[in-house]
Amino acid sequence: MKGILAIFRRELVLAWAGGSGLFLPAAFFAGTIFLAPLGVGAEPGLLSRLAPGLIFVALCLASLTTLERIFQADLEVGALDQQRLSGLSMELITVVKVLAHWLVSGLPIALLTPVAAVFMRADTVTPMTILPVFLGSITIFLWGGVGASLTAGLRRSGPLVALLVLPLFVPVVIFGAEELNHILTGQTFGAGLTLLAANTLAALAISPFAMALALKLE
Amino acid sequence: MKGILAIFRRELVLAWAGGSGLFLPAAFFAGTIFLAPLGVGAEPGLLSRLAPGLIFVALCLASLTTLERIFQADLEVGALDQQRLSGLSMELITVVKVLAHWLVSGLPIALLTPVAAVFMRADTVTPMTILPVFLGSITIFLWGGVGASLTAGLRRSGPLVALLVLPLFVPVVIFGAEELNHILTGQTFGAGLTLLAANTLAALAISPFAMALALKLE
Amino acid sequence: MINRDSDGQMALKLRQLTAVRGYTLLFSGLDFDLAYGEFAALKGPNGAGKTTLLRMVAGLIAAESGEIEYSIPDEAPARGIYYLGHELGLRPNETPLSHLRDWADMHHQPRERILPAIDRLGLTSRREVPAWSLSAGQKKRVALARSLVVPCPIWLLDEPASSLDVGGQCLLCELMTEHLNSNGAILAALHDPMDLEPSRVLDVGAFAP
Amino acid sequence: MINRDSDGQMALKLRQLTAVRGYTLLFSGLDFDLAYGEFAALKGPNGAGKTTLLRMVAGLIAAESGEIEYSIPDEAPARGIYYLGHELGLRPNETPLSHLRDWADMHHQPRERILPAIDRLGLTSRREVPAWSLSAGQKKRVALARSLVVPCPIWLLDEPASSLDVGGQCLLCELMTEHLNSNGAILAALHDPMDLEPSRVLDVGAFAP
Amino acid sequence: MFSTFANPHRFMSLTRPLLPILTVVAAVMLAAGWIWAIGFVPDEKYQGPTVQIMYVHVPAAMVSLAAYSTMAISSLLYLILKHSLADVAAKSAAPIAAALSFICLVTGSLWGRPTWGTYWIWDARLTSMLFQLFLILGYMALRSAFQREQEAARAGAILCLVGAVNLPIIKFSVEWWNTLHQPAGFISLTGDSSLTAEFFWPLMFNLIGMMVLFGAFLIATMRSEVYKRQYEAKLARLNRSTS
Ligand code: HEM
Ligand SMILES: Nc1ncnc2c1ncn2[C@@H]1O[C@H](COP(=O)(O)OP(=O)(O)OP(=O)(O)O)[C@@H](O)[C@H]1O
Ligand SMILES: Nc1ncnc2c1ncn2[C@@H]1O[C@H](COP(=O)(O)OP(=O)(O)OP(=O)(O)O)[C@@H](O)[C@H]1O
Ligand SMILES: [Mg+2]
Ligand SMILES: [Mg+2]
């Protein structure tokens, strides 16, 4: 337990200081919120409708770009070997890595969603706005971790292998964006939220084993 | 000349096989065309107005995700050293690298623009639709290359790049999206196109020197 | 199979090991025993499978067939194996100090051992610079310091002497001698002879098909 | 300064070289001449600045102060320097063959030399596998094959013998002898003695502050 | 010419007396401009008392552009002449330029609320000003990521010059797009000002005062940077001679 906490703490520091910390979500956030209106024009109704889709696409990209590098970099320099020799289970190690990075680059996007919504002039912004993005971001990071570990284990750089997980993202994006849209337009939650939560649970249950297996592929 | 052609050919193969090839533009294309309507709803006028903004945001993200790795990876394994020892000018080498990656992940986005426009139900789609995205994509990739090369020498991977280049992208996004919008709504070109072209020329003239200088930083 | 008792003096028993990489059979039917207190040299030409064998023994890759049996004393940390590979496990943006702290924490070892280890390996002035800026020999020394911070009974070393200067090679011999004296076991892939004479030699090339 | 004539027998002249890395002065006032046909060994403890010096001479990093003067024969390809560093310049997903093709093209050298070079370095069976799957010694051999494909008058070698097996080290000595016989110059950072005796020794440690 | 002036010692001795003079001039100009603006200028016909913000907004906007130009020119000089004083100038101007951009943005959006009915709008001038701020922050972040001053200087200079493409866009954005923002006209090349004299002169005082204040700040930060570098060099020399 102390060992896994040590790994968690380290990954958190790495994620934070190693560049992805806050910058990445901030960058995607900025990309979403600043660049989109530049291209679309600043008409009120238009922007707020774009927001859910853009936020979820930003999440997918953030998860892939941050996670892809951690697994691959650790594998290349042999840091993963050392972690495996610590006797801790790979399932725990991988999921801890993903969660640390989610905490640093996924969660802030979720927390910033209401701000984004305000900027994009949504009708109603409640604290509930965070919920679908919160669930969606964990799920996307976990599935993204599976894609990243496959890339790393196969030593093929590049998004080719990450393409494999795109289908896993699709339900999250669809349900998540739909629910977010509901909330932003002042409607109540729909059935999508349950499906989203189910997807999150599935990701939590399956992805650790998938990631551990993928990294042992070598 | 033959040497630089060899490098160009190699970078092209790398860009293609190394993962960025076609997948990335395709993913963004899909993201734009399939995800956007999910979040926005399929009203005719609405979608076509979103298209310019979405396409340019996609270009910015595509340039960052592909370019960041090329310079850094080559620097880490020492491949850049060997290229420098070839006696070819670093200005040429860097610009050739960027253009190869643009060819593989930027140009396809430009070429797919009319298709995207049709899907998004723009009023008028002419071959001219390609022009602003074509110019814009080269420019974005060149400025993106400057950001990537500045941070590669730092050996700190991570989204510092995004912060650096986002301001450089802004004019391109503003001019480009505006012109594209003109075209899609059946208007003639505006002053923006001249400014866009001027920015492209500036990028072509300045960025090779900036990149070469930046990579000599170590 | 891991045997958690040190009564049996055998540290490692390899039985009928077979290794395949890519589509090539590297070696097959490899039998070898390593006792505690013993230093065995692993020999063989480039590409014979020395690294592959060491990684198999460390449990980092699976053997095609055959068995590997350890017996590791109870008080050893975690899996009890110190592996020094071609890749040293250094993350470029972290410092020697932060690496050693992580390793200590990960294996529940006290952090007090870190500073003496750094001193002993001559890294005192470099302990707070990022690993990418270390020289090749300095990197190797950081990885060697790990053996002092996380004391493991079985050492698996892949070309441990490479990129160390003369002083560093002496230090390595010292560390290895101390380890053997405290009843540790060492299996090391070597191309060049070391000052420390191995008690046994395992030639992977002899098991090639 | 590059002198494009080989009349002057001096391959390299280093004058009052000073190197600073981070905030540390590594060496200063270093003077050294290397003539064609000569093999000089670069010595010094870990972190003395051997790699730094070689990279400076190769033109990959700038000297803090001082001058480096080359004279390179007209027929030499490009900058005429073969640099074998700690990083071998191999992209993990490319094969030995594709690497050598690139290098040949980049320096306008005929591709016909590639296959013989691969054969000579014993890589024939490995020539089409990705570089990440090569063993340490095989990677080194790919980098050595470059010297045959792109023949440069000045060789700068950073611990060339490391991770080569006995046969590989013989081969390296052969390659170096041939290069010296065809009037080439070699400056090599070495920790261990080689079979080939260096005609001069440059001790970087002697110029440390 | 530059190198004789750019000798750090000469720079230090030249600016020692200059600094208090500039400070006093700036203080006097700004004080006069403000008292005039608040006390003696009538409220504007349409905007009422909010027009007072102009006396901060316009000088801050113009001087922030000047500050960025200073950074760009110094960077160019540094890349060409490799003289460290040019780098000192660029480095020192950055935080001042950032602060001025920030003030311009804040006062602009405070002014926007009563005049345009919104704090923020995605118009070209506003956006490009926002990105100038980001660019300067990026410049500072990039510099601080390097260990050695020379490397930081070179990287910073490259970024700053490349970022200078943004300058004309900020400057001329109001002419290229029809936006909500006021077009230039307060000082035009043809000499005729769209502002009446009663608004013009206090603004002029504030503008010149702000310009001089920028000069004073710049010189002060440059002096402390030069001191810092001299101290570090001395320390390094000491380290070398003792080790
Ligand atoms: C956040 C919002 C704003 C930003 C970023 C901004 C930015 C700028 C900039 C960069 C300039 C300097 C232009 C130059 O040197 O040529 C400027 C000038 C000026 N601004 Fe703003 N501005 C903002 C809001 C406003 C508002 C709300 C008003 C008034 C309704 C206003 C009125 C002016 C005027 C009168 C000038 C002087 C124009 C001239 O004659 O050159 N600005 N602003
Ligand atoms: N992951 C892999 N996939 C396919 N082939 C591999 C892989 N790893 C190693 N090989 C091949 O297996 C063989 C043995 O490699 P190994 O690294 O074990 O050799 P080695 O004895 O350590 O050699 P060296 O002395 O050069 O370090 C080599 O021919 C290598 O190309
Ligand atoms: N980019 C860098 N930034 C800061 N310090 C560096 C950098 N590169 C090397 N150093 C430091 O400079 C010193 C010399 O390094 P160098 O690699 O030249 O040593 P070396 O003589 O090759 O040592 P070795 O025998 O271990 O290979 C080392 O102390 C190293 O930590
Ligand atoms: Mg090996
Ligand atoms: Mg070295």
JSON list of C-alpha atoms and ligand atoms in Angstrom, two decimals, chain C residues 134-138 163, chain D residues 45-52 54 83 85-86 158-159 189 191, ligand 5:
[
{"chain": "C", "resi": 134, "resn": "LEU", "atom": "CA", "xyz": [24.25, 13.56, -16.55]},
{"chain": "C", "resi": 135, "resn": "SER", "atom": "CA", "xyz": [27.20, 12.00, -18.33]},
{"chain": "C", "resi": 136, "resn": "ALA", "atom": "CA", "xyz": [26.96, 8.33, -19.31]},
{"chain": "C", "resi": 137, "resn": "GLY", "atom": "CA", "xyz": [29.05, 7.21, -16.35]},
{"chain": "C", "resi": 138, "resn": "GLN", "atom": "CA", "xyz": [27.11, 9.35, -13.92]},
{"chain": "C", "resi": 163, "resn": "SER", "atom": "CA", "xyz": [30.77, 3.53, -19.41]},
{"chain": "D", "resi": 45, "resn": "PRO", "atom": "CA", "xyz": [37.07, 10.27, -15.29]},
{"chain": "D", "resi": 46, "resn": "ASN", "atom": "CA", "xyz": [33.26, 10.16, -15.58]},
{"chain": "D", "resi": 47, "resn": "GLY", "atom": "CA", "xyz": [31.91, 13.63, -16.06]},
{"chain": "D", "resi": 48, "resn": "ALA", "atom": "CA", "xyz": [35.26, 15.11, -17.07]},
{"chain": "D", "resi": 49, "resn": "GLY", "atom": "CA", "xyz": [33.89, 16.36, -20.36]},
{"chain": "D", "resi": 50, "resn": "LYS", "atom": "CA", "xyz": [34.97, 13.79, -22.94]},
{"chain": "D", "resi": 51, "resn": "THR", "atom": "CA", "xyz": [31.57, 13.62, -24.58]},
{"chain": "D", "resi": 52, "resn": "THR", "atom": "CA", "xyz": [31.33, 17.38, -24.41]},
{"chain": "D", "resi": 54, "resn": "LEU", "atom": "CA", "xyz": [33.79, 15.29, -28.91]},
{"chain": "D", "resi": 83, "resn": "TYR", "atom": "CA", "xyz": [30.54, 10.82, -34.98]},
{"chain": "D", "resi": 85, "resn": "GLY", "atom": "CA", "xyz": [28.13, 9.01, -29.69]},
{"chain": "D", "resi": 86, "resn": "HIS", "atom": "CA", "xyz": [26.39, 7.53, -26.68]},
{"chain": "D", "resi": 158, "resn": "ASP", "atom": "CA", "xyz": [32.64, 7.93, -27.83]},
{"chain": "D", "resi": 159, "resn": "GLU", "atom": "CA", "xyz": [33.40, 4.65, -26.03]},
{"chain": "D", "resi": 189, "resn": "ALA", "atom": "CA", "xyz": [37.02, 8.50, -25.72]},
{"chain": "D", "resi": 191, "resn": "HIS", "atom": "CA", "xyz": [37.90, 4.00, -20.43]},
{"chain": "F", "resi": 5, "resn": "MG", "atom": "MG", "xyz": [30.62, 10.48, -22.11]}
]
